[in-house]
Amino acid sequence: MAPVFSYQYGRRNHVQLKRLFKMSMGIILVSSAVISVLSFLLAEPTILVFTPRESSTFTLTLDGYKICAWNFLFCGVNIFASAFFTALSNGVLSALISSLRTFVCVSGCILFLPKYLDLLGVWLAIPVAEVLTIVVAIILFVGARKKYQYA
């Protein structure tokens, strides 16, 4: 969608920009929910491909997977936000979102959470990083909406 957003932004077609933004967010939110539900429903069969049910690895992996799968609810919006701001020629906001979700928040969560939550903290690192990043992404979406006129 980035080229379409860039094109409409370049044409200053704010009506189309708003329409595309709403449509994209709707698709992302619905698909994120569907993927999350499917990931929970298919957790066991997916893990069984890699390890037998009787192994301790299966139990450990299943527990961790059910925590990490929450990530799917949030990562779609974060990925879209980064690509969206790139499409609008705002590399700074795009890089901020991308850096937060892939390095800054993840590193901070991996360093901080296990100290207090042990192994649970390791499993929570990615979902918590995505939640922290989505808060920033929402703030940036709200803050930039008048400048780019997409909402």
C-alpha positions as YAML, in Angstrom:
chain: A
units: angstrom
residues:
- id: 1
  name: MET
  ca: [0.00, 0.00, 0.00]
- id: 2
  name: ALA
  ca: [2.94, 2.37, 0.46]
- id: 3
  name: PRO
  ca: [3.14, 3.37, -3.22]
- id: 4
  name: VAL
  ca: [-0.59, 4.08, -3.25]
- id: 5
  name: PHE
  ca: [-0.31, 6.26, -0.15]
- id: 6
  name: SER
  ca: [2.70, 8.07, -1.63]
- id: 7
  name: TYR
  ca: [0.89, 8.68, -4.88]
- id: 8
  name: GLN
  ca: [-2.27, 10.03, -3.23]
- id: 9
  name: TYR
  ca: [-0.23, 12.15, -0.82]
- id: 10
  name: GLY
  ca: [1.77, 13.57, -3.74]
- id: 11
  name: ARG
  ca: [-1.46, 14.40, -5.58]
- id: 12
  name: ARG
  ca: [-2.76, 16.02, -2.37]
- id: 13
  name: ASN
  ca: [-5.84, 13.82, -2.68]
- id: 14
  name: HIS
  ca: [-6.76, 13.88, 0.99]
- id: 15
  name: VAL
  ca: [-10.15, 12.25, 0.43]
- id: 16
  name: GLN
  ca: [-8.48, 9.15, -1.03]
- id: 17
  name: LEU
  ca: [-5.78, 9.27, 1.63]
- id: 18
  name: LYS
  ca: [-8.43, 9.18, 4.38]
- id: 19
  name: ARG
  ca: [-10.30, 6.38, 2.64]
- id: 20
  name: LEU
  ca: [-7.16, 4.30, 2.17]
- id: 21
  name: PHE
  ca: [-6.04, 4.89, 5.75]
- id: 22
  name: LYS
  ca: [-9.39, 3.78, 7.20]
- id: 23
  name: MET
  ca: [-9.56, 0.77, 4.90]
- id: 24
  name: SER
  ca: [-5.98, -0.27, 5.69]
- id: 25
  name: MET
  ca: [-6.47, 0.07, 9.44]
- id: 26
  name: GLY
  ca: [-9.67, -1.94, 9.26]
- id: 27
  name: ILE
  ca: [-8.01, -4.74, 7.33]
- id: 28
  name: ILE
  ca: [-5.03, -4.75, 9.68]
- id: 29
  name: LEU
  ca: [-7.18, -4.85, 12.82]
- id: 30
  name: VAL
  ca: [-9.41, -7.66, 11.52]
- id: 31
  name: SER
  ca: [-6.50, -9.71, 10.18]
- id: 32
  name: SER
  ca: [-4.56, -9.22, 13.43]
- id: 33
  name: ALA
  ca: [-7.50, -10.56, 15.41]
- id: 34
  name: VAL
  ca: [-7.97, -13.52, 13.05]
- id: 35
  name: ILE
  ca: [-4.27, -14.39, 13.10]
- id: 36
  name: SER
  ca: [-4.22, -14.15, 16.88]
- id: 37
  name: VAL
  ca: [-7.20, -16.48, 17.26]
- id: 38
  name: LEU
  ca: [-5.74, -18.93, 14.74]
- id: 39
  name: SER
  ca: [-2.37, -18.88, 16.47]
- id: 40
  name: PHE
  ca: [-3.99, -19.83, 19.77]
- id: 41
  name: LEU
  ca: [-6.15, -22.53, 18.19]
- id: 42
  name: LEU
  ca: [-3.27, -24.01, 16.19]
- id: 43
  name: ALA
  ca: [-0.59, -23.73, 18.86]
- id: 44
  name: GLU
  ca: [-0.44, -27.43, 19.72]
- id: 45
  name: PRO
  ca: [-0.48, -28.76, 16.15]
- id: 46
  name: THR
  ca: [2.20, -26.27, 15.15]
- id: 47
  name: ILE
  ca: [4.48, -27.20, 18.04]
- id: 48
  name: LEU
  ca: [3.89, -30.91, 17.43]
- id: 49
  name: VAL
  ca: [5.57, -30.50, 14.05]
- id: 50
  name: PHE
  ca: [8.83, -29.77, 15.90]
- id: 51
  name: THR
  ca: [8.66, -31.72, 19.15]
- id: 52
  name: PRO
  ca: [6.73, -34.70, 20.58]
- id: 53
  name: ARG
  ca: [3.90, -34.02, 23.03]
- id: 54
  name: GLU
  ca: [5.56, -36.07, 25.81]
- id: 55
  name: SER
  ca: [8.72, -33.97, 25.89]
- id: 56
  name: SER
  ca: [9.43, -31.21, 28.37]
- id: 57
  name: THR
  ca: [10.27, -29.05, 25.37]
- id: 58
  name: PHE
  ca: [6.66, -29.31, 24.19]
- id: 59
  name: THR
  ca: [5.30, -28.00, 27.50]
- id: 60
  name: LEU
  ca: [7.85, -25.19, 27.69]
- id: 61
  name: THR
  ca: [7.22, -24.19, 24.08]
- id: 62
  name: LEU
  ca: [3.44, -24.31, 24.39]
- id: 63
  name: ASP
  ca: [3.50, -22.10, 27.47]
- id: 64
  name: GLY
  ca: [5.81, -19.60, 25.77]
- id: 65
  name: TYR
  ca: [3.93, -19.67, 22.50]
- id: 66
  name: LYS
  ca: [0.67, -18.77, 24.19]
- id: 67
  name: ILE
  ca: [2.34, -15.72, 25.69]
- id: 68
  name: CYS
  ca: [4.25, -14.67, 22.56]
- id: 69
  name: ALA
  ca: [1.17, -15.09, 20.35]
- id: 70
  name: TRP
  ca: [-0.32, -11.93, 21.89]
- id: 71
  name: ASN
  ca: [2.27, -10.14, 19.78]
- id: 72
  name: PHE
  ca: [0.12, -10.73, 16.67]
- id: 73
  name: LEU
  ca: [-2.59, -8.39, 17.98]
- id: 74
  name: PHE
  ca: [-0.25, -5.41, 17.89]
- id: 75
  name: CYS
  ca: [2.53, -5.96, 15.35]
- id: 76
  name: GLY
  ca: [0.35, -5.34, 12.29]
- id: 77
  name: VAL
  ca: [-0.40, -1.77, 13.29]
- id: 78
  name: ASN
  ca: [3.25, -1.15, 14.14]
- id: 79
  name: ILE
  ca: [4.50, -2.51, 10.83]
- id: 80
  name: PHE
  ca: [1.87, -0.50, 8.97]
- id: 81
  name: ALA
  ca: [2.75, 2.67, 10.90]
- id: 82
  name: SER
  ca: [6.40, 2.42, 9.94]
- id: 83
  name: ALA
  ca: [5.60, 1.77, 6.26]
- id: 84
  name: PHE
  ca: [2.94, 4.47, 6.26]
- id: 85
  name: PHE
  ca: [5.28, 7.20, 7.46]
- id: 86
  name: THR
  ca: [7.90, 6.02, 4.96]
- id: 87
  name: ALA
  ca: [5.28, 6.40, 2.22]
- id: 88
  name: LEU
  ca: [4.63, 9.96, 3.38]
- id: 89
  name: SER
  ca: [8.38, 10.72, 3.20]
- id: 90
  name: ASN
  ca: [8.77, 10.94, 6.96]
- id: 91
  name: GLY
  ca: [11.73, 8.66, 7.52]
- id: 92
  name: VAL
  ca: [12.30, 9.95, 11.05]
- id: 93
  name: LEU
  ca: [8.92, 8.72, 12.33]
- id: 94
  name: SER
  ca: [9.24, 5.51, 10.35]
- id: 95
  name: ALA
  ca: [12.69, 4.81, 11.76]
- id: 96
  name: LEU
  ca: [11.52, 5.66, 15.28]
- id: 97
  name: ILE
  ca: [8.68, 3.14, 15.13]
- id: 98
  name: SER
  ca: [10.84, 0.48, 13.48]
- id: 99
  name: SER
  ca: [13.69, 0.96, 15.96]
- id: 100
  name: LEU
  ca: [11.36, 0.85, 18.93]
- id: 101
  name: ARG
  ca: [9.65, -2.39, 17.92]
- id: 102
  name: THR
  ca: [12.74, -4.26, 16.77]
- id: 103
  name: PHE
  ca: [15.51, -3.05, 19.02]
- id: 104
  name: VAL
  ca: [14.92, -0.45, 21.73]
- id: 105
  name: CYS
  ca: [11.82, -1.86, 23.42]
- id: 106
  name: VAL
  ca: [12.79, -5.49, 22.84]
- id: 107
  name: SER
  ca: [16.26, -4.95, 24.31]
- id: 108
  name: GLY
  ca: [14.86, -3.06, 27.27]
- id: 109
  name: CYS
  ca: [12.24, -5.71, 27.93]
- id: 110
  name: ILE
  ca: [14.77, -8.56, 27.67]
- id: 111
  name: LEU
  ca: [17.08, -6.78, 30.10]
- id: 112
  name: PHE
  ca: [14.37, -5.66, 32.53]
- id: 113
  name: LEU
  ca: [11.52, -8.20, 32.62]
- id: 114
  name: PRO
  ca: [13.43, -11.43, 33.42]
- id: 115
  name: LYS
  ca: [14.93, -9.79, 36.51]
- id: 116
  name: TYR
  ca: [11.45, -9.64, 38.01]
- id: 117
  name: LEU
  ca: [9.48, -12.31, 36.14]
- id: 118
  name: ASP
  ca: [12.17, -14.95, 35.38]
- id: 119
  name: LEU
  ca: [11.36, -17.01, 32.28]
- id: 120
  name: LEU
  ca: [7.95, -15.36, 31.95]
- id: 121
  name: GLY
  ca: [9.78, -12.08, 31.41]
- id: 122
  name: VAL
  ca: [11.65, -13.52, 28.43]
- id: 123
  name: TRP
  ca: [8.41, -14.74, 26.85]
- id: 124
  name: LEU
  ca: [6.73, -11.39, 27.49]
- id: 125
  name: ALA
  ca: [9.52, -9.30, 25.96]
- id: 126
  name: ILE
  ca: [8.16, -9.25, 22.39]
- id: 127
  name: PRO
  ca: [4.47, -8.68, 23.23]
- id: 128
  name: VAL
  ca: [5.34, -5.93, 25.73]
- id: 129
  name: ALA
  ca: [7.68, -4.29, 23.19]
- id: 130
  name: GLU
  ca: [4.87, -4.32, 20.61]
- id: 131
  name: VAL
  ca: [2.42, -2.80, 23.12]
- id: 132
  name: LEU
  ca: [4.89, -0.04, 24.02]
- id: 133
  name: THR
  ca: [5.50, 0.62, 20.33]
- id: 134
  name: ILE
  ca: [1.79, 0.73, 19.45]
- id: 135
  name: VAL
  ca: [1.30, 3.41, 22.10]
- id: 136
  name: VAL
  ca: [3.98, 5.50, 20.39]
- id: 137
  name: ALA
  ca: [2.53, 4.71, 16.93]
- id: 138
  name: ILE
  ca: [-0.95, 5.85, 18.02]
- id: 139
  name: ILE
  ca: [0.49, 9.06, 19.44]
- id: 140
  name: LEU
  ca: [2.33, 9.67, 16.17]
- id: 141
  name: PHE
  ca: [-0.77, 8.87, 14.10]
- id: 142
  name: VAL
  ca: [-2.81, 11.36, 16.13]
- id: 143
  name: GLY
  ca: [-0.06, 13.99, 16.11]
- id: 144
  name: ALA
  ca: [0.60, 13.80, 12.37]
- id: 145
  name: ARG
  ca: [-3.01, 13.55, 11.14]
- id: 146
  name: LYS
  ca: [-3.42, 17.29, 10.53]
- id: 147
  name: LYS
  ca: [-0.10, 17.67, 8.73]
- id: 148
  name: TYR
  ca: [-0.78, 14.77, 6.34]
- id: 149
  name: GLN
  ca: [-4.61, 14.95, 6.44]
- id: 150
  name: TYR
  ca: [-5.24, 11.19, 6.46]
- id: 151
  name: ALA
  ca: [-7.72, 11.16, 9.30]
...
